[in-house]
XYZ file of C-alpha atoms in Angstrom:
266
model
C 38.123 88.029 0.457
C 39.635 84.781 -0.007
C 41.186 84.281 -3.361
C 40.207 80.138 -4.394
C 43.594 78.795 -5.644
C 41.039 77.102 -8.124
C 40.348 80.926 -9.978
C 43.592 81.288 -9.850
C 44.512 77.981 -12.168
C 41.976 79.110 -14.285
C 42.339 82.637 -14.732
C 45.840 81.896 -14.959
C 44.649 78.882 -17.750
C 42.414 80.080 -19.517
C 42.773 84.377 -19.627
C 46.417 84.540 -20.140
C 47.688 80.638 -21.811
C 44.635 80.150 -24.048
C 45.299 83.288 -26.017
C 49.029 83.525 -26.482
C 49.452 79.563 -27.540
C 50.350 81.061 -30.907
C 53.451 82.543 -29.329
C 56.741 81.084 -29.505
C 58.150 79.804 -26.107
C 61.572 78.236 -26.620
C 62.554 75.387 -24.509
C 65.220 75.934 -21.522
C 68.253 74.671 -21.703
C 68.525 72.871 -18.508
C 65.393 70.951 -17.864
C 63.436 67.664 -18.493
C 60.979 67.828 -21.514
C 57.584 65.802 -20.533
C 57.310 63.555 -23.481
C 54.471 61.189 -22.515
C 51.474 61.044 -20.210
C 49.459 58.073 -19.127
C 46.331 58.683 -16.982
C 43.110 56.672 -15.554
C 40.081 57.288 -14.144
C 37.052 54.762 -13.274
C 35.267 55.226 -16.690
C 35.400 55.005 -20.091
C 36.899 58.411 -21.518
C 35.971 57.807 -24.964
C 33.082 60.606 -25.203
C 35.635 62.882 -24.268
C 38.634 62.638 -27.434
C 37.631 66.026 -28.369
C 38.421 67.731 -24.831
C 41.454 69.625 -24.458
C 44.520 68.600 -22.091
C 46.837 70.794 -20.739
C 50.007 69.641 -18.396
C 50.643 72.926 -16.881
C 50.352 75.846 -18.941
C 51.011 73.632 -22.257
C 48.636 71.560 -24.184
C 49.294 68.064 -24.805
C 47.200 65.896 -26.983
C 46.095 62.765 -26.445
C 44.419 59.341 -27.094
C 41.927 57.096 -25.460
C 41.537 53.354 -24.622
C 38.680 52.764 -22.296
C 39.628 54.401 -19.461
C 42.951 55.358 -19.389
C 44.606 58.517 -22.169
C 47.925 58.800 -23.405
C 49.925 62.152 -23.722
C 52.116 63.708 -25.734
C 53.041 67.801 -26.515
C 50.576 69.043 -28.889
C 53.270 71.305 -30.353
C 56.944 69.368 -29.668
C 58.639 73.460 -29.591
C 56.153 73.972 -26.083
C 56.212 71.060 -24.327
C 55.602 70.618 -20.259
C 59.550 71.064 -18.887
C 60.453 70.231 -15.462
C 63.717 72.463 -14.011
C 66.558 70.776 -13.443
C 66.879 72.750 -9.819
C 65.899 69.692 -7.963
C 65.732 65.769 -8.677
C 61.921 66.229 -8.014
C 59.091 68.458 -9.712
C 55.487 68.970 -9.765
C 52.616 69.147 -12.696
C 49.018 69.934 -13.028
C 47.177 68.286 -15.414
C 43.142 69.633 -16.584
C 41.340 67.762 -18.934
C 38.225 70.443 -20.050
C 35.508 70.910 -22.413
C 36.327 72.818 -25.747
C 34.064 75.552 -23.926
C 35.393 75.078 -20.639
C 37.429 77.722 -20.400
C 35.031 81.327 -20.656
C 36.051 84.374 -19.100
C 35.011 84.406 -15.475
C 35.281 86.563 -12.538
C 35.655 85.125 -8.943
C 32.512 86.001 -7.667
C 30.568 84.565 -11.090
C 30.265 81.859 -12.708
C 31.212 80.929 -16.420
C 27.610 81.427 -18.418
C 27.707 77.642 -19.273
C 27.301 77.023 -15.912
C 23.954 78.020 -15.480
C 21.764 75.822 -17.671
C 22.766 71.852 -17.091
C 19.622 71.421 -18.375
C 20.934 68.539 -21.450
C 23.325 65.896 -21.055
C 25.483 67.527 -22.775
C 25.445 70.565 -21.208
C 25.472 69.111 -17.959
C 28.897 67.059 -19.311
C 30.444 70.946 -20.613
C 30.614 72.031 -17.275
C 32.825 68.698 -15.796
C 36.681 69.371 -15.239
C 39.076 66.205 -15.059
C 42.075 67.205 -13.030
C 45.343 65.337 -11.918
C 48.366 66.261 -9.484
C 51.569 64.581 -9.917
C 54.661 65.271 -7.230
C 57.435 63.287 -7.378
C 60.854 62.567 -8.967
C 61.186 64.311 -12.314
C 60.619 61.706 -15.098
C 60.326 61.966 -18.903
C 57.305 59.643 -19.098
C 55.084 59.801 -16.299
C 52.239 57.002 -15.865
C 49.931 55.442 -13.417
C 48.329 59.110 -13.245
C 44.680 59.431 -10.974
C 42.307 61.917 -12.706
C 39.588 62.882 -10.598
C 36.746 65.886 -11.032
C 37.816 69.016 -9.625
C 33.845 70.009 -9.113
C 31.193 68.856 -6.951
C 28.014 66.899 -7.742
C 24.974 67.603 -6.082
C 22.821 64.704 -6.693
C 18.999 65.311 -5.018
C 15.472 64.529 -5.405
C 12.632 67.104 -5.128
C 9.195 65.713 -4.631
C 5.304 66.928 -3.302
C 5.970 70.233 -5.667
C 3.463 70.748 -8.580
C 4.349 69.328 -11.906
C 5.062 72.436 -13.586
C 7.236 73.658 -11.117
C 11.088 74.808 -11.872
C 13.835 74.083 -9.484
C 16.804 75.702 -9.639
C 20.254 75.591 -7.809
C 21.060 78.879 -6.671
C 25.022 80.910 -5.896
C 26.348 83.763 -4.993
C 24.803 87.126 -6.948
C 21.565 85.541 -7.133
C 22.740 83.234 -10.347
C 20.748 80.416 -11.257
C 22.036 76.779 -12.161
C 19.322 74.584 -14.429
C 19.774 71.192 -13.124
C 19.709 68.105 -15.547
C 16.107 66.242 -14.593
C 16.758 62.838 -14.545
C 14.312 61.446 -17.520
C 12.965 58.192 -15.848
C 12.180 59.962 -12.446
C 10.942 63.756 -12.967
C 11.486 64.191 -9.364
C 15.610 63.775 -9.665
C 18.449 66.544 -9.943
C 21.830 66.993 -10.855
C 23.771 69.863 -10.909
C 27.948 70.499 -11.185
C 28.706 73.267 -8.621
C 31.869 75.586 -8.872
C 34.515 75.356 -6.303
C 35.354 79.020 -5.648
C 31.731 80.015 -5.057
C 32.022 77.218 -2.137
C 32.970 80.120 1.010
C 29.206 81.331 -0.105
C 25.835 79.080 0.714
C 23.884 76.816 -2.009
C 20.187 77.803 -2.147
C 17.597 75.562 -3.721
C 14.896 77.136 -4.977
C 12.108 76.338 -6.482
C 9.318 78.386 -8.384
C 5.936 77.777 -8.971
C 2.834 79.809 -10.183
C 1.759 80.881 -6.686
C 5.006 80.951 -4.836
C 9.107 80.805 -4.894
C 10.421 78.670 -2.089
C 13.907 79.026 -1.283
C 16.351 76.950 1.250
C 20.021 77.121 1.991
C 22.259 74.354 2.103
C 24.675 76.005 5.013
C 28.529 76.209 3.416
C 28.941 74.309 6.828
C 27.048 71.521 5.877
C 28.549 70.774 2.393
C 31.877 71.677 2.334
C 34.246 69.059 2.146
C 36.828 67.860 4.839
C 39.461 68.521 2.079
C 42.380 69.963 2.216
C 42.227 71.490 -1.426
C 40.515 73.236 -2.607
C 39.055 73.843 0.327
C 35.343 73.549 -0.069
C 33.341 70.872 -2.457
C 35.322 69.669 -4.948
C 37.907 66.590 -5.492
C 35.529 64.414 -6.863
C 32.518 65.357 -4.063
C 28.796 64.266 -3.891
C 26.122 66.093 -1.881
C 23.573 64.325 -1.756
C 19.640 64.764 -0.066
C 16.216 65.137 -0.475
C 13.699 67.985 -0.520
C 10.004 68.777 -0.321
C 7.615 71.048 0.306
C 6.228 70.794 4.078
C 3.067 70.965 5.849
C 3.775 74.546 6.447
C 4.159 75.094 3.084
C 8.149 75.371 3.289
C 10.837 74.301 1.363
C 12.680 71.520 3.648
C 15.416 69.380 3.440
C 16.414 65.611 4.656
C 19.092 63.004 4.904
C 21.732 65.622 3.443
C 24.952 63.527 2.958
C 28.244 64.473 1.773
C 31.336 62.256 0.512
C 34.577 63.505 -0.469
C 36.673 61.657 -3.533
C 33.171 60.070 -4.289
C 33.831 56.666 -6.803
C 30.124 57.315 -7.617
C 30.662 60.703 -9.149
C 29.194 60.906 -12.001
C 26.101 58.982 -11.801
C 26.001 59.487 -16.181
C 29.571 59.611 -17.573
């Protein structure tokens, strides 16, 4: 099975980082502390001052003007430290949700996942994410953040009122989509990136009948070359309705990678 280096960050992140940040981790001798971080995105970030920011495997906090935050270690004795083995270095930085971070497996998905039912649950489940490669430097700025999961952004329509659509992955899990509240006939849902080698089902139930359809991995995977799937910022996009022969079918399916447009609701 393919191991998503996406698990990995976050297994790595969340299982192992997350519960020893109470341990002392002395900084090396020979290396360059990162003192400050200055990053942007294309909207305002201010609903998001109580999210946590890590820059590698240390936490940095931060502030907010409009769309840009600014860095700094959250604890000065475990700060971000580029080696001194070269004149250039990489980071990571993840900007999550205080519940971001639960214990998943790579074939599951984290249980606040599956119901994106509010706006603010549908906001829990968003990851900002950032890559920098370059010369080591103290003070790094000019930063992109982008979001490291997909949106699927789709309209159901000639299904009864009552009906419940649903988004579903691999082990037969079940996302709740957030229903757009000026047009009962819109969806969105955040999908997971290492549950992208497996197919997307819609499904939707009603009193009589569940109609299920796939949306082929083929068909909405990103030309991206990480992670490799949906992700960096990606909008699926289509329609879907219930036929003449009473089947689930879908239309005008379009994809865009490093989508501006993602998210529709910030």
């Amino acid at each position: 099975m393919k191991f998503n280096i996406v698990s990995y960050i976050l297994i790595s992140i969340f299982s192992f980082y997350l519960s020893s940040c109470d341990r002392s981790s002395p900084i090396p001798d020979s290396g360059t502390i990162l003192e400050t971080i200055e990053a942007t995105i294309n909207f305002d970030l201010s609903s998001r001052t109580n999210w946590k920011l890590y820059a590698g495997d240390k936490r940095y906090q931060f502030t907010v003007d409009g769309s840009t935050l600014y860095a700094k270690p959250y604890d000065s004795s475990k700060p971000f430290v580029f080696p001194h083995s070269t004149g250039t270095g990489k980071m990571q930085l993840l900007l999550f949700p205080p519940d971001y971070g639960k214990t998943r497996s790579e074939s599951t998905l984290p249980p606040n996942f599956e119901n994106q039912s509010t706006y603010e649950k549908f906001m829990a489940c968003d990851m900002l994410k950032a890559e920098y490669s370059g010369m080591i430097n103290p003070n790094l700025q000019n930063i992109t953040l982008y979001h490291e999961n997909a949106l699927l952004n789709f309209n159901v329509t000639n299904i009864p009122q009552n009906a419940n659509v649903f988004i579903g992955q691999i082990r037969y899990q079940k996302i709740k989509p957030l229903k757009d509240g000026s047009d009962p006939t819109s969806y969105k849902a955040i999908v997971f990136p290492t549950n992208y080698y497996k197919s997307i089902n819609l499904v939707v139930e009603t009193d009589h009948k569940t109609y299920s359809t796939t949306l082929e991995s083929s068909k909405t995977r990103m030309p991206s070359h990480y992670p490799e799937g949906l992700g960096n910022s990606a909008v699926v996009s289509f329609h879907a309705f219930i036929n003449e022969q009473d089947e689930l079918e879908i239309e005008n399916l379009k994809r865009e990678a490093f989508s501006k447009e993602w998210p529709i609701i910030q």
